[in-house]
PDB file of C-alpha atoms in Angstrom:
ATOM      1  CA  ARG S  85     147.843  97.859 145.637  1.00  0.00           C
ATOM      2  CA  LYS S  86     144.118  98.195 145.213  1.00  0.00           C
ATOM      3  CA  GLU S  87     144.560 100.182 142.136  1.00  0.00           C
ATOM      4  CA  LEU S  88     146.671  97.397 140.612  1.00  0.00           C
ATOM      5  CA  TYR S  89     144.033  94.806 141.447  1.00  0.00           C
ATOM      6  CA  ALA S  90     141.333  96.986 139.640  1.00  0.00           C
ATOM      7  CA  LYS S  91     143.780  97.683 136.796  1.00  0.00           C
ATOM      8  CA  PHE S  92     144.362  93.868 136.122  1.00  0.00           C
ATOM      9  CA  GLY S  93     140.748  93.217 136.346  1.00  0.00           C
ATOM     10  CA  ARG S  94     140.077  95.796 133.801  1.00  0.00           C
ATOM     11  CA  LEU S  95     142.822  94.592 131.536  1.00  0.00           C
ATOM     12  CA  HIS S  96     141.503  91.092 131.807  1.00  0.00           C
ATOM     13  CA  ARG S  97     138.102  92.271 130.848  1.00  0.00           C
ATOM     14  CA  ASP S  98     139.380  94.488 127.996  1.00  0.00           C
ATOM     15  CA  VAL S  99     142.291  92.440 126.678  1.00  0.00           C
ATOM     16  CA  GLU S 100     140.709  91.450 123.449  1.00  0.00           C
ATOM     17  CA  SER S 101     139.802  95.005 122.566  1.00  0.00           C
ATOM     18  CA  GLY S 102     143.202  96.694 122.978  1.00  0.00           C
ATOM     19  CA  SER S 103     146.681  96.558 121.688  1.00  0.00           C
ATOM     20  CA  TYR S 104     148.288  93.240 122.676  1.00  0.00           C
ATOM     21  CA  LYS S 105     151.695  94.789 122.319  1.00  0.00           C
ATOM     22  CA  ALA S 106     150.951  97.813 124.413  1.00  0.00           C
ATOM     23  CA  ILE S 107     149.147  95.735 127.224  1.00  0.00           C
ATOM     24  CA  ALA S 108     152.091  93.230 127.214  1.00  0.00           C
ATOM     25  CA  GLU S 109     154.575  95.836 127.761  1.00  0.00           C
ATOM     26  CA  GLU S 110     152.768  97.458 130.395  1.00  0.00           C
ATOM     27  CA  LEU S 111     152.222  94.067 132.010  1.00  0.00           C
ATOM     28  CA  ASP S 112     156.017  93.555 131.820  1.00  0.00           C
ATOM     29  CA  ARG S 113     156.538  96.727 133.663  1.00  0.00           C
ATOM     30  CA  ASP S 114     153.914  95.890 136.261  1.00  0.00           C
ATOM     31  CA  LEU S 115     155.400  92.402 136.885  1.00  0.00           C
ATOM     32  CA  ARG S 116     158.657  94.265 137.909  1.00  0.00           C
ATOM     33  CA  ASN S 117     156.979  96.459 140.207  1.00  0.00           C
ATOM     34  CA  PRO S 118     158.064  95.668 143.786  1.00  0.00           C
ATOM     35  CA  VAL S 119     154.365  95.859 144.986  1.00  0.00           C
ATOM     36  CA  VAL S 120     153.432  93.098 142.331  1.00  0.00           C
ATOM     37  CA  GLU S 121     156.548  91.029 143.066  1.00  0.00           C
ATOM     38  CA  SER S 122     155.656  90.850 146.662  1.00  0.00           C
ATOM     39  CA  ASP S 123     152.029  90.210 146.348  1.00  0.00           C
ATOM     40  CA  PRO S 124     151.362  86.688 145.030  1.00  0.00           C
ATOM     41  CA  GLY S 125     147.740  87.537 144.207  1.00  0.00           C
ATOM     42  CA  LEU S 126     148.529  90.433 142.313  1.00  0.00           C
ATOM     43  CA  LYS S 127     151.155  88.628 140.377  1.00  0.00           C
ATOM     44  CA  ILE S 128     148.673  85.969 139.624  1.00  0.00           C
ATOM     45  CA  ARG S 129     146.235  88.314 138.036  1.00  0.00           C
ATOM     46  CA  ALA S 130     149.028  90.025 136.001  1.00  0.00           C
ATOM     47  CA  LEU S 131     150.182  86.591 134.804  1.00  0.00           C
ATOM     48  CA  ALA S 132     146.633  85.763 133.879  1.00  0.00           C
ATOM     49  CA  VAL S 133     146.328  88.606 131.513  1.00  0.00           C
ATOM     50  CA  LYS S 134     149.815  88.268 130.234  1.00  0.00           C
ATOM     51  CA  GLY S 135     149.060  84.474 129.586  1.00  0.00           C
ATOM     52  CA  ILE S 136     145.984  85.433 127.489  1.00  0.00           C
ATOM     53  CA  ILE S 137     147.922  87.847 125.392  1.00  0.00           C
ATOM     54  CA  ASP S 138     150.785  85.438 124.927  1.00  0.00           C
ATOM     55  CA  LEU S 139     148.164  82.624 124.069  1.00  0.00           C
ATOM     56  CA  ASN S 140     147.451  84.786 121.035  1.00  0.00           C
ATOM     57  CA  LEU S 141     151.009  85.534 120.121  1.00  0.00           C
ATOM     58  CA  ASN S 142     153.423  82.963 121.685  1.00  0.00           C
ATOM     59  CA  THR S 143     152.291  79.708 123.078  1.00  0.00           C
ATOM     60  CA  ALA S 144     155.698  78.940 124.747  1.00  0.00           C
ATOM     61  CA  ALA S 145     155.623  82.294 126.548  1.00  0.00           C
ATOM     62  CA  ALA S 146     151.903  81.612 127.472  1.00  0.00           C
ATOM     63  CA  GLN S 147     152.931  78.164 128.958  1.00  0.00           C
ATOM     64  CA  ASP S 148     155.535  79.753 131.127  1.00  0.00           C
ATOM     65  CA  ASP S 149     152.923  82.448 132.288  1.00  0.00           C
ATOM     66  CA  PHE S 150     150.328  79.904 133.259  1.00  0.00           C
ATOM     67  CA  SER S 151     153.056  77.524 134.840  1.00  0.00           C
ATOM     68  CA  GLN S 152     154.186  80.290 137.028  1.00  0.00           C
ATOM     69  CA  MET S 153     150.560  81.246 137.860  1.00  0.00           C
ATOM     70  CA  ALA S 154     149.826  77.663 138.849  1.00  0.00           C
ATOM     71  CA  THR S 155     152.975  77.454 141.005  1.00  0.00           C
ATOM     72  CA  LEU S 156     152.184  80.768 142.720  1.00  0.00           C
ATOM     73  CA  ALA S 157     148.369  79.681 143.247  1.00  0.00           C
ATOM     74  CA  LYS S 158     149.478  76.396 144.735  1.00  0.00           C
ATOM     75  CA  SER S 159     152.122  78.106 146.990  1.00  0.00           C
ATOM     76  CA  ILE S 160     149.256  80.380 148.485  1.00  0.00           C
ATOM     77  CA  GLY S 161     146.610  77.652 148.515  1.00  0.00           C
ATOM     78  CA  ASP S 162     144.436  79.514 145.878  1.00  0.00           C
ATOM     79  CA  ARG S 163     142.512  76.701 144.303  1.00  0.00           C
ATOM     80  CA  LYS S 164     140.528  78.961 141.932  1.00  0.00           C
ATOM     81  CA  TRP S 165     143.607  80.366 140.336  1.00  0.00           C
ATOM     82  CA  GLU S 166     145.414  76.966 140.444  1.00  0.00           C
ATOM     83  CA  SER S 167     142.553  75.463 138.556  1.00  0.00           C
ATOM     84  CA  ARG S 168     142.261  78.334 136.108  1.00  0.00           C
ATOM     85  CA  ALA S 169     146.040  77.993 135.296  1.00  0.00           C
ATOM     86  CA  SER S 170     145.705  74.189 134.870  1.00  0.00           C
ATOM     87  CA  GLY S 171     142.768  74.714 132.483  1.00  0.00           C
ATOM     88  CA  GLU S 172     144.844  77.383 130.551  1.00  0.00           C
ATOM     89  CA  LEU S 173     147.763  74.813 130.323  1.00  0.00           C
ATOM     90  CA  GLY S 174     145.160  72.312 128.957  1.00  0.00           C
ATOM     91  CA  ILE S 175     144.230  74.879 126.189  1.00  0.00           C
ATOM     92  CA  ILE S 176     147.805  75.149 125.225  1.00  0.00           C
ATOM     93  CA  ALA S 177     148.127  71.510 125.248  1.00  0.00           C
ATOM     94  CA  GLY S 178     145.195  71.420 122.723  1.00  0.00           C
ATOM     95  CA  VAL S 179     146.793  74.277 120.734  1.00  0.00           C
ATOM     96  CA  ASN S 180     149.979  72.210 120.409  1.00  0.00           C
ATOM     97  CA  GLY S 181     148.039  69.117 119.217  1.00  0.00           C
ATOM     98  CA  ASP S 182     147.799  67.112 122.457  1.00  0.00           C
ATOM     99  CA  VAL S 183     144.040  66.712 122.291  1.00  0.00           C
ATOM    100  CA  GLY S 184     143.699  64.029 125.033  1.00  0.00           C
ATOM    101  CA  THR S 185     145.544  66.083 127.605  1.00  0.00           C
ATOM    102  CA  ALA S 186     143.572  69.160 126.632  1.00  0.00           C
ATOM    103  CA  ALA S 187     140.212  67.522 127.000  1.00  0.00           C
ATOM    104  CA  PHE S 188     141.216  65.975 130.464  1.00  0.00           C
ATOM    105  CA  ALA S 189     142.562  69.350 131.718  1.00  0.00           C
ATOM    106  CA  LEU S 190     139.480  71.225 130.552  1.00  0.00           C
ATOM    107  CA  MET S 191     137.077  68.706 131.967  1.00  0.00           C
ATOM    108  CA  LYS S 192     138.994  68.871 135.297  1.00  0.00           C
ATOM    109  CA  ALA S 193     139.103  72.676 135.229  1.00  0.00           C
ATOM    110  CA  ILE S 194     135.304  72.749 134.568  1.00  0.00           C
ATOM    111  CA  ASN S 195     134.573  70.478 137.455  1.00  0.00           C
ATOM    112  CA  THR S 196     136.929  72.190 139.971  1.00  0.00           C
ATOM    113  CA  ALA S 197     135.508  75.584 138.853  1.00  0.00           C
ATOM    114  CA  GLY S 198     132.060  74.186 139.649  1.00  0.00           C
ATOM    115  CA  SER S 199     132.956  72.947 142.962  1.00  0.00           C
ATOM    116  CA  LEU S 200     134.535  76.388 143.780  1.00  0.00           C
ATOM    117  CA  ASN S 201     131.575  78.331 142.461  1.00  0.00           C
ATOM    118  CA  ASP S 202     133.887  79.777 139.950  1.00  0.00           C
ATOM    119  CA  ILE S 203     131.267  80.533 137.254  1.00  0.00           C
ATOM    120  CA  ALA S 204     133.496  82.601 135.080  1.00  0.00           C
ATOM    121  CA  GLY S 205     135.976  79.545 134.966  1.00  0.00           C
ATOM    122  CA  GLN S 206     133.118  77.167 134.183  1.00  0.00           C
ATOM    123  CA  ILE S 207     131.998  79.259 131.197  1.00  0.00           C
ATOM    124  CA  ASN S 208     135.429  80.040 129.861  1.00  0.00           C
ATOM    125  CA  PHE S 209     136.662  76.390 129.965  1.00  0.00           C
ATOM    126  CA  SER S 210     133.305  75.039 128.803  1.00  0.00           C
ATOM    127  CA  THR S 211     133.652  77.312 125.675  1.00  0.00           C
ATOM    128  CA  TRP S 212     137.039  76.072 124.921  1.00  0.00           C
ATOM    129  CA  LEU S 213     136.190  72.438 125.370  1.00  0.00           C
ATOM    130  CA  ALA S 214     133.116  72.725 123.253  1.00  0.00           C
ATOM    131  CA  ASN S 215     135.067  74.319 120.378  1.00  0.00           C
ATOM    132  CA  GLY S 216     137.512  71.500 120.653  1.00  0.00           C
ATOM    133  CA  MET S 217     134.665  68.897 120.637  1.00  0.00           C
ATOM    134  CA  THR S 218     133.053  70.604 117.601  1.00  0.00           C
ATOM    135  CA  VAL S 219     136.313  70.683 115.633  1.00  0.00           C
ATOM    136  CA  HIS S 220     136.649  66.951 116.368  1.00  0.00           C
ATOM    137  CA  GLY S 221     133.253  65.922 115.102  1.00  0.00           C
ATOM    138  CA  MET S 222     131.481  65.848 118.417  1.00  0.00           C
ATOM    139  CA  ALA S 223     129.081  68.905 117.970  1.00  0.00           C
ATOM    140  CA  ASP S 224     126.201  66.971 119.307  1.00  0.00           C
ATOM    141  CA  ARG S 225     128.099  66.599 122.561  1.00  0.00           C
ATOM    142  CA  ALA S 226     129.320  70.172 122.547  1.00  0.00           C
ATOM    143  CA  ILE S 227     125.822  71.649 122.420  1.00  0.00           C
ATOM    144  CA  PRO S 228     124.567  70.405 125.858  1.00  0.00           C
ATOM    145  CA  LEU S 229     127.894  71.659 127.376  1.00  0.00           C
ATOM    146  CA  LEU S 230     127.345  75.192 125.760  1.00  0.00           C
ATOM    147  CA  ASP S 231     123.718  75.249 126.888  1.00  0.00           C
ATOM    148  CA  LYS S 232     124.917  74.463 130.402  1.00  0.00           C
ATOM    149  CA  ALA S 233     127.366  77.269 130.274  1.00  0.00           C
ATOM    150  CA  MET S 234     124.783  79.690 128.743  1.00  0.00           C
ATOM    151  CA  ASN S 235     122.646  78.939 131.724  1.00  0.00           C
ATOM    152  CA  LEU S 236     125.428  79.879 134.081  1.00  0.00           C
ATOM    153  CA  VAL S 237     125.761  83.388 132.464  1.00  0.00           C
ATOM    154  CA  SER S 238     122.506  84.617 134.101  1.00  0.00           C
ATOM    155  CA  LYS S 239     124.099  83.650 137.534  1.00  0.00           C
ATOM    156  CA  GLU S 240     127.245  85.757 137.008  1.00  0.00           C
ATOM    157  CA  PRO S 241     126.544  89.341 137.181  1.00  0.00           C
ATOM    158  CA  ASP S 242     129.949  90.201 135.778  1.00  0.00           C
ATOM    159  CA  ALA S 243     129.694  87.826 132.887  1.00  0.00           C
ATOM    160  CA  GLY S 244     128.779  90.642 130.307  1.00  0.00           C
ATOM    161  CA  PHE S 245     127.882  89.352 126.901  1.00  0.00           C
ATOM    162  CA  PRO S 246     129.940  86.087 126.433  1.00  0.00           C
ATOM    163  CA  VAL S 247     130.823  86.598 122.759  1.00  0.00           C
ATOM    164  CA  GLN S 248     133.012  83.590 122.530  1.00  0.00           C
ATOM    165  CA  LEU S 249     130.339  81.317 124.107  1.00  0.00           C
ATOM    166  CA  TYR S 250     127.827  82.383 121.513  1.00  0.00           C
ATOM    167  CA  ILE S 251     130.294  81.882 118.722  1.00  0.00           C
ATOM    168  CA  ALA S 252     130.981  78.376 119.934  1.00  0.00           C
ATOM    169  CA  LYS S 253     127.304  77.660 120.039  1.00  0.00           C
ATOM    170  CA  VAL S 254     126.908  78.803 116.440  1.00  0.00           C
ATOM    171  CA  ARG S 255     129.935  76.872 115.270  1.00  0.00           C
ATOM    172  CA  ALA S 256     128.550  73.717 116.884  1.00  0.00           C
ATOM    173  CA  LEU S 257     124.899  74.188 115.303  1.00  0.00           C
ATOM    174  CA  VAL S 258     126.546  74.800 111.915  1.00  0.00           C
ATOM    175  CA  ALA S 259     128.758  71.714 112.167  1.00  0.00           C
ATOM    176  CA  LEU S 260     125.801  69.602 113.306  1.00  0.00           C
ATOM    177  CA  ARG S 261     123.716  70.871 110.364  1.00  0.00           C
ATOM    178  CA  GLU S 262     126.483  70.389 107.846  1.00  0.00           C
ATOM    179  CA  ASN S 263     126.805  66.782 108.970  1.00  0.00           C
ATOM    180  CA  GLY S 264     123.104  66.246 108.758  1.00  0.00           C
ATOM    181  CA  GLY S 265     122.728  65.911 112.504  1.00  0.00           C
ATOM    182  CA  GLU S 266     125.342  63.208 112.467  1.00  0.00           C
ATOM    183  CA  THR S 267     128.799  63.284 114.068  1.00  0.00           C
ATOM    184  CA  ARG S 268     131.883  61.128 113.576  1.00  0.00           C
ATOM    185  CA  GLU S 269     133.664  59.486 116.312  1.00  0.00           C
ATOM    186  CA  ALA S 270     136.703  61.255 117.784  1.00  0.00           C
ATOM    187  CA  GLU S 271     139.988  60.096 116.507  1.00  0.00           C
TER     188      GLU S 271
END
């Protein structure tokens, strides 16, 4: 049980640097493991990693992963993972073109993460929301959100180097410069 918790934590950390296919196959096997099937916390962590992979490969599968995760988290009263699942479902809404639902879900996930002291969740969802804001001409509003997330990094010993956060900041600064410091209203 402890080994599986550690494994899912490591996979979550390293998912972007490995083979999606190999990790997904391993997670599919793990999700059928009776130890994982009987432990909602373990299953949530496996679904979280699988959802990240599926978000990159198959948004319908990711939606299923994160919906299962939300249901499990709610059933055991785990507000942190329930909030993370809702935020991920918001990301999927954005990928599918529902910008309003995405923005609302991400703002809610950021606020809930803050109230739960889930710094990693705040950083992750702030990065996604800021990227969406930049894409939709609101780089000037994205930059303060990114700055706040960058300040949180120093409070999270396990944050490592948040590459996606820095990419989002560069993207927002470039967009702001390209627009001469001006932004357009969101459509």
